[in-house]
XYZ file of C-alpha atoms in Angstrom:
597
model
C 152.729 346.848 310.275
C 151.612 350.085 308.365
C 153.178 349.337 305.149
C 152.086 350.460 301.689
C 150.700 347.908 299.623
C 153.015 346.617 297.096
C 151.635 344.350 294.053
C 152.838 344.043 290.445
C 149.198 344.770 289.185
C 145.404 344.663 290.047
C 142.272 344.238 288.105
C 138.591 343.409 288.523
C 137.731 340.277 286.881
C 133.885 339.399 285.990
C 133.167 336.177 287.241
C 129.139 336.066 286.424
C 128.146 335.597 282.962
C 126.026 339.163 283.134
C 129.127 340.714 283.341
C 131.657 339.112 281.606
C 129.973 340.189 278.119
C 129.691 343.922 279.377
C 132.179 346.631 278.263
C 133.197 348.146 281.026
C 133.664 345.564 283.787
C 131.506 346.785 286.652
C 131.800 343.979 289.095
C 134.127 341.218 290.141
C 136.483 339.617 291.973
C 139.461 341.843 293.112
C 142.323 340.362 291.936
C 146.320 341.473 292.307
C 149.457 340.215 290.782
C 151.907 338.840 293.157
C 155.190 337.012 292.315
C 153.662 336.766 289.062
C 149.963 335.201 289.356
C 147.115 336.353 290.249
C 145.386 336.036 293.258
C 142.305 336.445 295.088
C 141.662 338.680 298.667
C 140.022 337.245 301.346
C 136.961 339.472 302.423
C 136.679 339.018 306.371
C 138.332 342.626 306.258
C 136.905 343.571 303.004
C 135.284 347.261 303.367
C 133.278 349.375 301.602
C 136.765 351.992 301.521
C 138.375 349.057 299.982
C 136.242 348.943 297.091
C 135.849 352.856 296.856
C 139.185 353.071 296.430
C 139.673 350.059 293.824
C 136.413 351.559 291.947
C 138.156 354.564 291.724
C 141.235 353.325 289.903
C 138.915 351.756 287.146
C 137.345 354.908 286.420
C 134.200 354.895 288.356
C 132.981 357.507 290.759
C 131.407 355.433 293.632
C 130.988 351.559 294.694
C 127.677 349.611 295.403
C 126.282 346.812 297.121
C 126.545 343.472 295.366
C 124.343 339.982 295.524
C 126.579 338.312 298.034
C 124.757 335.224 297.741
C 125.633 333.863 294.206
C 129.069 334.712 294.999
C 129.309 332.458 297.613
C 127.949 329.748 295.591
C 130.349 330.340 293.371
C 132.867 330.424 295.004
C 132.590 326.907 297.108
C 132.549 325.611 293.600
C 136.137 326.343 293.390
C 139.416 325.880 294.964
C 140.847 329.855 295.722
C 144.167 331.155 295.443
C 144.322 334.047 298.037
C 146.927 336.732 298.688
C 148.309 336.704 302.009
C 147.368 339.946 303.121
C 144.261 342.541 303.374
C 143.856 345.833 303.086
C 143.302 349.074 304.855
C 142.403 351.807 302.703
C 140.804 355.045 304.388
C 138.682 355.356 301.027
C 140.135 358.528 299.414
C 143.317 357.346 298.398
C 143.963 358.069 294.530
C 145.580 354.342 294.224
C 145.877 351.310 296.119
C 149.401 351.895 296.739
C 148.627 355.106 299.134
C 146.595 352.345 300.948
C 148.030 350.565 304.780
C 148.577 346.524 304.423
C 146.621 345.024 306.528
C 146.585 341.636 308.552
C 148.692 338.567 307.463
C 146.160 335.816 306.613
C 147.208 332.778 308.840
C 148.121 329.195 306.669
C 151.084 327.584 305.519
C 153.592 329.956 303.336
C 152.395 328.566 299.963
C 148.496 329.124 300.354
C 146.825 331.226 302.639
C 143.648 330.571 303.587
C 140.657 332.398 304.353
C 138.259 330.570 307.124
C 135.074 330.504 306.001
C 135.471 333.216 304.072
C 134.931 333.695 300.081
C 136.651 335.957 297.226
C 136.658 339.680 297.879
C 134.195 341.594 295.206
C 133.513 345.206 294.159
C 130.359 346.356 292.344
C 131.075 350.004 291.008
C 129.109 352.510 289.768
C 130.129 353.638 286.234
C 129.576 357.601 285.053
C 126.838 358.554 282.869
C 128.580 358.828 279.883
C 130.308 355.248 280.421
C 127.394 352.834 281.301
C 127.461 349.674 280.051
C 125.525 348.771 276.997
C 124.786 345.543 275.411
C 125.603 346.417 271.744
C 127.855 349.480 270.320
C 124.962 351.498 268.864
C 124.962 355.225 268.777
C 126.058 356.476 272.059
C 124.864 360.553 273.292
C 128.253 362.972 272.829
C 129.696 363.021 275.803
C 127.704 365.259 278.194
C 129.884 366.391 281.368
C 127.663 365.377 284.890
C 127.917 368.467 287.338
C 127.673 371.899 285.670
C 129.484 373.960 288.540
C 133.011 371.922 287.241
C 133.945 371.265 283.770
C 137.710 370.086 282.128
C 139.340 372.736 279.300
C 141.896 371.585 277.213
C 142.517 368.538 277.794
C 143.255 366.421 274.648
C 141.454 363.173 276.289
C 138.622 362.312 277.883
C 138.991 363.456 281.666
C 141.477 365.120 281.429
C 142.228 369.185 281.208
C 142.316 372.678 283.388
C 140.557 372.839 285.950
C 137.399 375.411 286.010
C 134.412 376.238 288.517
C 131.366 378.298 287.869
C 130.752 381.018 290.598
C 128.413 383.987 290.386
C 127.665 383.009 286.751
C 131.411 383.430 285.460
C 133.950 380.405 284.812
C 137.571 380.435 286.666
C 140.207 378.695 287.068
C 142.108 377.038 289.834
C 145.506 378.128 291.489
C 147.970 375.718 292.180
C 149.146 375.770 295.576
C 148.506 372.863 297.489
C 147.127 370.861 294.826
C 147.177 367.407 295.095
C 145.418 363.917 293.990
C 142.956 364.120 296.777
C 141.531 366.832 295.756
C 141.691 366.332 292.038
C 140.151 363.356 292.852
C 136.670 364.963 294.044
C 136.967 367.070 290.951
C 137.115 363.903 288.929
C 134.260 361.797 290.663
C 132.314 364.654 290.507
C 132.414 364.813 286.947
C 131.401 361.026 286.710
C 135.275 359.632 286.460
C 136.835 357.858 288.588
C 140.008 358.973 291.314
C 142.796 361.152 289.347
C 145.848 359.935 287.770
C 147.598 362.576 287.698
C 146.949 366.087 289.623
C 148.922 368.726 287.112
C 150.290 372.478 287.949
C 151.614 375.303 286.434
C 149.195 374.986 283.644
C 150.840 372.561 281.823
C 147.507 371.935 279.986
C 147.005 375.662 278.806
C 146.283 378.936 280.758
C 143.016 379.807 281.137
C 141.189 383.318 281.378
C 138.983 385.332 283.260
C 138.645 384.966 287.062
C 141.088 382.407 289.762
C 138.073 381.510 291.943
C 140.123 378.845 294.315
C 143.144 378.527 295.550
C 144.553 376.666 298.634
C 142.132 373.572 297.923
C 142.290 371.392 300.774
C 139.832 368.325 300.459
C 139.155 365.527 302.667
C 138.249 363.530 299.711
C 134.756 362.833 300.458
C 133.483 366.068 299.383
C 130.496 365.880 296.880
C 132.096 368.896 294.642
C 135.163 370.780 295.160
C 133.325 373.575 296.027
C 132.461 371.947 299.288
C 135.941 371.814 299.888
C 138.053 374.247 302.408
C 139.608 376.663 299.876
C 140.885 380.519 300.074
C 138.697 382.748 298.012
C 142.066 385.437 298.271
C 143.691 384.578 295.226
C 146.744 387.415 295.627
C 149.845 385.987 294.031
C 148.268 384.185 291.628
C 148.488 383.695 287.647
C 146.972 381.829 285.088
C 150.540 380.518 284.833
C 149.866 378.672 288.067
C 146.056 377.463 286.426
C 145.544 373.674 288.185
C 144.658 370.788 285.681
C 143.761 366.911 286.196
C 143.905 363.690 284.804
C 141.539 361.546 285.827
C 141.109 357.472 285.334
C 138.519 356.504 282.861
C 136.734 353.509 282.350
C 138.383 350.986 279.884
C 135.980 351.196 277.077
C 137.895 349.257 274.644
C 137.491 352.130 272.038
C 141.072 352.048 270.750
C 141.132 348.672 269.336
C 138.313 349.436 267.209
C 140.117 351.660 265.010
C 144.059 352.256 263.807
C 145.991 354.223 261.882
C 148.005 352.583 258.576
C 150.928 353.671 256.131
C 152.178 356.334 258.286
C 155.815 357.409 258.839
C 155.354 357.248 262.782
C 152.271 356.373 265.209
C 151.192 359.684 265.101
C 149.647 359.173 261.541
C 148.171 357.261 258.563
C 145.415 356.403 256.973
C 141.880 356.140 259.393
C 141.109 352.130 259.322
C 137.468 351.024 261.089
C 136.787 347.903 262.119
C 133.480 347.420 260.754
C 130.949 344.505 260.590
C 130.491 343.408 257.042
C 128.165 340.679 256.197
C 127.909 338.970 259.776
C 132.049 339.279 259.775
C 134.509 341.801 261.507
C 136.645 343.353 258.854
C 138.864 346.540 258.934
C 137.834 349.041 256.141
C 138.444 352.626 255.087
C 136.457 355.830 256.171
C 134.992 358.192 253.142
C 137.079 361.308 253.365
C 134.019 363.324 251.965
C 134.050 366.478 254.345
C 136.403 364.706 256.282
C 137.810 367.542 258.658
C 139.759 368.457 261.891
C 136.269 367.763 263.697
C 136.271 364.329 263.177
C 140.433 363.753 263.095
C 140.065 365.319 266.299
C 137.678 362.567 267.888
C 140.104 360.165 265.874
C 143.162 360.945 267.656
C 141.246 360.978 271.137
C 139.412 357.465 270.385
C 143.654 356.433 269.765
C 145.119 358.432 272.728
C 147.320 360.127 270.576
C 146.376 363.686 271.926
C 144.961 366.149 269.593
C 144.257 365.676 265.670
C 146.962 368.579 263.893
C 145.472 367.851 260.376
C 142.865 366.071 258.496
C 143.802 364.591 255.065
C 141.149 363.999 252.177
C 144.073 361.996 250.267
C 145.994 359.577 251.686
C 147.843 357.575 248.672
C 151.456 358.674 250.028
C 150.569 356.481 252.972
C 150.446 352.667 251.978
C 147.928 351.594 254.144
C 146.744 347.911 254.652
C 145.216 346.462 250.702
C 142.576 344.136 252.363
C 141.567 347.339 254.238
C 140.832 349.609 251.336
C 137.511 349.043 251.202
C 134.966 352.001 252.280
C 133.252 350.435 255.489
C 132.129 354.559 257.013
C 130.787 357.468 254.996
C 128.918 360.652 255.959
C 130.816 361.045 259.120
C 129.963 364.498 260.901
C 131.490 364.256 264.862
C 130.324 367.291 267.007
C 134.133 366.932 268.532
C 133.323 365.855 272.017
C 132.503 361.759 271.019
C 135.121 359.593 272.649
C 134.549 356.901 269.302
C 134.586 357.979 265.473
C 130.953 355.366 266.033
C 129.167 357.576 267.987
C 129.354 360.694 265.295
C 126.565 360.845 262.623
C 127.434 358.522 260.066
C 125.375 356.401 257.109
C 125.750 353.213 259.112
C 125.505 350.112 256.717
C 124.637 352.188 253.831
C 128.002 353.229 252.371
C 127.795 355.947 250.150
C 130.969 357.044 248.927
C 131.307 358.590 244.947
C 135.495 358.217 245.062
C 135.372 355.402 246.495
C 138.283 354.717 249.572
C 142.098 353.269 248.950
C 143.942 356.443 248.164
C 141.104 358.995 249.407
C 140.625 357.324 252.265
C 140.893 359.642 255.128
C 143.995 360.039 257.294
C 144.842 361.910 260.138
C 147.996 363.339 261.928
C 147.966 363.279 265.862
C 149.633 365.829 267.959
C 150.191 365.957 272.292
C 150.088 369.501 272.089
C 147.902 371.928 270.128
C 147.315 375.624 270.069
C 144.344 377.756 271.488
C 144.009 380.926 270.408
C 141.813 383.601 272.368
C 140.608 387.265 271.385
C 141.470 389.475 274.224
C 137.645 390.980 274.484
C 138.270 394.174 276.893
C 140.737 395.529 274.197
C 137.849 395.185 271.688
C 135.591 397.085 274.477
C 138.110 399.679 274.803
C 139.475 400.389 270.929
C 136.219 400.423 269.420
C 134.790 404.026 267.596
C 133.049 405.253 264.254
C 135.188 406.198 261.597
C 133.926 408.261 258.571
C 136.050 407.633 255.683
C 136.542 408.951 252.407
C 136.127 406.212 249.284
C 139.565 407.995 247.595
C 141.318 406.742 250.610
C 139.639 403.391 250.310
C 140.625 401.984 247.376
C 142.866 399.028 248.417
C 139.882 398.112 250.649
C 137.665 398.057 248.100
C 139.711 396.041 245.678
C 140.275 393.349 248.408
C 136.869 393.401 249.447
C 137.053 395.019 252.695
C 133.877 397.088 252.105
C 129.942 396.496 252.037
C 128.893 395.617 248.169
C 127.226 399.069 248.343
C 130.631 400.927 248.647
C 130.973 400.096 244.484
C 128.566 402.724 243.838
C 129.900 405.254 246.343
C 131.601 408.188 244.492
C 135.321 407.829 244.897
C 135.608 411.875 244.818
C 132.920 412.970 246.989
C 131.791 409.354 249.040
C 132.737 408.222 252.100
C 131.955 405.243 253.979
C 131.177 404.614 257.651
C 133.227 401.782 259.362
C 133.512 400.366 263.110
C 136.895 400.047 263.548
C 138.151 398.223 266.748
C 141.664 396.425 267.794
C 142.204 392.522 267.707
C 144.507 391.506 269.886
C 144.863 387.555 269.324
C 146.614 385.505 272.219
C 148.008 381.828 272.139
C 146.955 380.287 275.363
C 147.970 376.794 273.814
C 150.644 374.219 274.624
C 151.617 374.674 270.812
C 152.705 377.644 268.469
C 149.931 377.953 265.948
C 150.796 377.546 262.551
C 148.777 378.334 258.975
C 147.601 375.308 257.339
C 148.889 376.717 254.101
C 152.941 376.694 253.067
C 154.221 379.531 251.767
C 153.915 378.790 247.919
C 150.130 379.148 248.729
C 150.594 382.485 250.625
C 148.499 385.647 248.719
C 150.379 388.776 248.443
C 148.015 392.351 250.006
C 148.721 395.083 248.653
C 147.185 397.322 251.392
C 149.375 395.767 254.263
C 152.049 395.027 252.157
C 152.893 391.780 253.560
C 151.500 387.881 252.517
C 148.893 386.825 254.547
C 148.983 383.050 255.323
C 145.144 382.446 255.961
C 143.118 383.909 253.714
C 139.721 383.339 256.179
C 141.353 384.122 259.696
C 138.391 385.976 261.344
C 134.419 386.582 260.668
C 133.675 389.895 261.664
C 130.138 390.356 261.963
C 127.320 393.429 262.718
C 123.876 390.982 263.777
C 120.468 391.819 265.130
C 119.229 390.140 268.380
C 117.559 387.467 266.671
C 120.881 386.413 265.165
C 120.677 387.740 261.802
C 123.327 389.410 260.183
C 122.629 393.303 259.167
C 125.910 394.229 257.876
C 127.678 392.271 255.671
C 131.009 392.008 257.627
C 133.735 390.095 256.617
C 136.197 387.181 256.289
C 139.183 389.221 257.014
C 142.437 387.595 256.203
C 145.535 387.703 258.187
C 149.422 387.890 258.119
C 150.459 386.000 261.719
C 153.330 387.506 263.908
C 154.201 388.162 267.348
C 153.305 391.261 268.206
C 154.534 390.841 271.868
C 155.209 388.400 274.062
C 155.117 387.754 278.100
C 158.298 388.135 279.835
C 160.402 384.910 278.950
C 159.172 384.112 275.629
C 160.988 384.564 272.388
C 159.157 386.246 269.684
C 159.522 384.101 266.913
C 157.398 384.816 264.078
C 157.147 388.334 261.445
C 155.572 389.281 258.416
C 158.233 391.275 256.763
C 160.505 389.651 254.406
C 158.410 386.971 253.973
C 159.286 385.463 257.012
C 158.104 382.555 258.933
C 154.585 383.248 260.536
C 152.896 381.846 262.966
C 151.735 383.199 266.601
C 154.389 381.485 269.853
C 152.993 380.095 273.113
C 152.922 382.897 275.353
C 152.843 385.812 272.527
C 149.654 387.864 270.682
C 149.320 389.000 267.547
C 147.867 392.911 267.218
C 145.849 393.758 264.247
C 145.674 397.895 265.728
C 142.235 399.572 264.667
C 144.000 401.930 262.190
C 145.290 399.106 259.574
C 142.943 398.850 256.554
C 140.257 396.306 256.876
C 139.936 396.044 260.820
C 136.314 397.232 260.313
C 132.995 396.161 259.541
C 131.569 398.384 257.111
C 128.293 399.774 258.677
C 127.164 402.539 256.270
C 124.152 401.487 255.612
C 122.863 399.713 259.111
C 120.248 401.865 260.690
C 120.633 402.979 264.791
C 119.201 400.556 266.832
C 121.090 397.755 269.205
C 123.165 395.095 267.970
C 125.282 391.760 268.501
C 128.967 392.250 267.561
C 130.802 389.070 266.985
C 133.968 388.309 265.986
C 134.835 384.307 265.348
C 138.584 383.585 265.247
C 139.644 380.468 262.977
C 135.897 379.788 261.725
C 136.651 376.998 259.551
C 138.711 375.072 261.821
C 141.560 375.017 259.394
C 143.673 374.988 262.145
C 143.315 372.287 265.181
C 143.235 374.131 268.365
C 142.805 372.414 272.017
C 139.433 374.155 272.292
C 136.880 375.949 270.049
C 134.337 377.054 272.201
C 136.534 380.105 273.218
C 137.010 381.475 269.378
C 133.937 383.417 269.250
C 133.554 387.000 271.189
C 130.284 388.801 271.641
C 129.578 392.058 272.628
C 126.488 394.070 272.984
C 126.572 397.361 270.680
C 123.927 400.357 270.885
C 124.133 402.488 267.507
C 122.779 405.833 267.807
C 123.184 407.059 264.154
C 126.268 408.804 265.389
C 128.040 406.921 268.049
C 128.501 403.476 269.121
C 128.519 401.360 272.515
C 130.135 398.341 273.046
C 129.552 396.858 276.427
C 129.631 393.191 277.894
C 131.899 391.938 275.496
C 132.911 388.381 276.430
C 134.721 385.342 274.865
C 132.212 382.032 274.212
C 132.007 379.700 277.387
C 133.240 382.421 280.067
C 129.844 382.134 281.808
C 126.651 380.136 282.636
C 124.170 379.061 280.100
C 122.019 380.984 281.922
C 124.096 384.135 281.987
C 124.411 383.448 278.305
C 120.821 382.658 277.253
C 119.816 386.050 278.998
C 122.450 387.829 277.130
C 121.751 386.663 273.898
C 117.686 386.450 273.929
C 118.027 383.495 271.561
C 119.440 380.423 271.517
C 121.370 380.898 267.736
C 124.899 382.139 268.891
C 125.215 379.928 272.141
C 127.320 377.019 270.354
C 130.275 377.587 268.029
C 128.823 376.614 264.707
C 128.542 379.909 263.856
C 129.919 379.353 260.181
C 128.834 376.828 258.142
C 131.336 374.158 257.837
């Protein structure tokens, strides 16, 4: 009697006329696939967990109540096809499959029948971000529901680590005991439906700063995880052991509304739209005007190809589709969290595009993995002191412009210049190794660390005032990537001497110590008074990374005239907008645009 249910397949199929045009399918019949055709349940012990459950699997947090009426006009209109069973679902199984079979419909063997009964429908609830809308205009980036939970890292749309905001500060979750009912209540929480796929040993990238749960144990009808039963004791834990979730989302139909042409494998090729042209559907080329790993990055997600790895401006090595090489998209600027390359800022019907598309269309190249690389913000905290130092020493500096533009008229015999000089200590938290954009034949040779540095703008380091504006000039500094060390069972990989390979592993940091030339902002001629110290790792995005929003790291300095505090140095994201706002007195630094792109 308590089986599992076993069918080949289930889906919701719209049966009135409001709802077959709609994209997503709220409400239907509940249909499975058995011995290969599809049939419909009888509802006599149809329940509310039923539909929960089936909701759940199509991506939407919660079920509603349905006009029963028009359905049962319907359906004496037709002749049925029922399955011969029901179901018993509790209501916080992850998948019909988890649920009991129930009763055997009575008829004869080739058509059961259901007395007096009609078609078995659901009517779910669809997230925020995924209700239905007549016509594909410009949809709102994709604002998370519940504050106290958000997804990191994840390369798709509900999917990634798991964190939860307590006291003001972002954590992760530990592993143990993790499991799809729980992941679940993370995921309907956050406006998606039941999870796919609960994920340990942070397979989706550690995370950093506090492990606020561990020992989740969820009935599944919690309203957040933090209503769950958890253990606050955390002992024993790692961010090695940082939980993550996948969770079912809505079919949205976004994929087949854009491909990828001429490439050597899936993973790439030329960006083809469809577009409407003249009252017809064609497919057309995007303008790869500051075309960048933004908007490759939305790209790859709209394809569920993972992350975007690079953004191409030319794309004549790949021989995309001729009818396609028309220009159908220009001016596209994605803030990086749309789920369609439609709902970034675009020119709409009024293509404007000087080189025209065909071999500068814009192309993309899709990765599963991608790095993330954090500044370690304590060490910063920690390493950071006043240095007064002579110009005759500085000369190297000056030469690769290292200094404040007041340092050229500093006597070299008798000057000296005052720098902040602090440690960077560069982690890949990543499921990638992260690699310069450039090959070595573009490397530049520096004299003063006598090594090539692949990336000529790694870092902004920057002196501001509260009200965001900068007071010393700072700089782009440049960087050679190695391994500096690695945790326990990682391999370094990468060095700078003898032009090797660089690069910075999974699992390994790269240390720029605080006595090298240039790991300083020049602050000579900044009077005392308190200050906003940022550092912004990767500011042009040359790089993809699984997540930007940790790149920049603040701190709050005090400058006497002869000393220097840092304190409350933090990396961007690590707590509330609230916490934030107060920090920052101004709302200028809170996202990561910091550099003009």
């Amino acid at each position: 009697q308590n089986m599992n249910i076993q069918v080949e397949d289930i889906r919701i199929r719209a049966i009135l006329a409001t709802y077959r045009k709609r994209v997503p399918v709220t409400e239907g019949y509940v249909e499975v696939k058995d011995e290969g055709t599809w049939k419909q349940i009888c509802d006599k012990h149809w329940t509310m967990k039923n539909s929960r459950v089936v909701c759940g699997m199509f991506g939407f947090p919660s079920e509603r109540k349905y006009n029963t009426n028009v359905y049962k006009m319907f359906a004496s209109r037709r002749k049925q096809h029922y399955w011969a069973y029901s179901m018993d679902c509790s209501g916080n199984e992850a998948h019909i499959s988890s649920c009991k079979l129930g009763n055997h419909l009575t008829g004869t063997s080739k058509n059961s029948s259901c007395d007096n009964g009609m078609p078995a429908v659901v009517s779910c609830v669809p997230g925020r971000a995924f209700a239905p809308s007549s016509h594909s205009g410009f949809r709102k980036a994709f604002r998370q529901e519940q504050p106290l939970v958000r997804l990191k890292g994840g390369a798709n749309t509900g999917e990634g680590r798991v964190e939860v905001l307590k006291n003001g500060e972002w954590g992760t979750v530990c592993d143990d005991n993790w499991n799809l009912v729980s992941a679940s209540v993370v995921c309907r929480e956050l406006g998606f439906g039941s999870a796919k796929e609960a994920i340990t040993g942070a397979r989706l990238g550690q995370g950093m700063g506090p492990i606020h749960l561990n020992e989740i144990d969820c009935t599944g009808f919690e309203k957040s995880v933090t209503d769950c039963k958890f253990n606050t004791e955390s002992q024993g834990c790692n961010h090695e052991e940082d939980a993550a979730v996948r969770c079912n989302v809505p079919a949205m139909g976004f994929q087949n509304q854009l491909r990828l042409s001429g490439g050597r494998n899936p993973y790439e090729g030329r960006v083809e739209v469809l577009a409407e042209r003249n009252g017809t559907l064609r497919w057309g080329t995007v303008c790869s005007h500051n075309w960048g790993t933004v908007e490759a990055m939305v790209v790859c997600r709209q394809l569920g190809l993972g992350f975007a790895s690079h953004a191409f401006q030319e794309t004549w090595y790949w021989h995309g589709d001729v009818s396609a090489d028309d220009v159908v998209m220009s001016g596209v600027k994605c803030s990086g969290t749309e789920m369609s390359l439609s709902h970034c800022r675009h020119d709409g019907a009024h293509v404007s595009c000087p080189r025209g598309g065909g071999r500068f269309g814009a192309g993309v190249s899709c990765s599963e993995t991608a790095p993330d690389l954090v500044l370690n913000a304590e060490l910063v905290e920690q390493t950071a002191y006043l240095e007064d130092r002579p110009m005759f020493l500085l000369q190297c500096a000056l030469e690769e412009n290292c200094l404040a533009s007041s340092a050229h008229n500093t006597s070299l015999t008798s000057g000296y210049r005052r720098l902040l000089r602090f440690s960077s200590q560069i982690h890949n938290n990543g499921q990638s190794d992260f690699r310069p954009k450039n090959g070595r034949h573009a490397w530049v040779w520096h004299d003063c660390h006598r090594h090539y540095h692949s990336m000529e703008v790694f870092t902004h380091y920057d002196l501001l005032n509260l009200n965001g504006t900068k007071v010393a000039e700072g700089h782009k500094a440049s960087f050679c990537l190695e391994d500096t060390e690695c945790e326990a069972d990682v391999q370094k990989q990468y060095e700078c001497a003898n032009f090797g390979e660089q690069g910075i592993t999974v699992g390994c940091w790269d240390v720029y110590r605080h006595d090298i030339d240039c790991q300083w902002i020049d602050i000579t001629d900044v009077p005392p008074g308190d200050y906003l110290f940022q550092v912004v790792i990767n500011p042009n995005y040359e790089v993809a990374e699984s997540d930007y929003s940790n790149n920049v790291m603040k701190c709050r300095s005090r400058y006497d005239g002869q000393r220097i505090w840092m304190y409350n140095c933090h990396i961007g994201g690590s707590f509330s907008e609230e916490t934030e706002q107060k920090f920052d007195h101004f709302r200028g630094l809170t996202n990561n645009n910091v550099s003009a792109r």
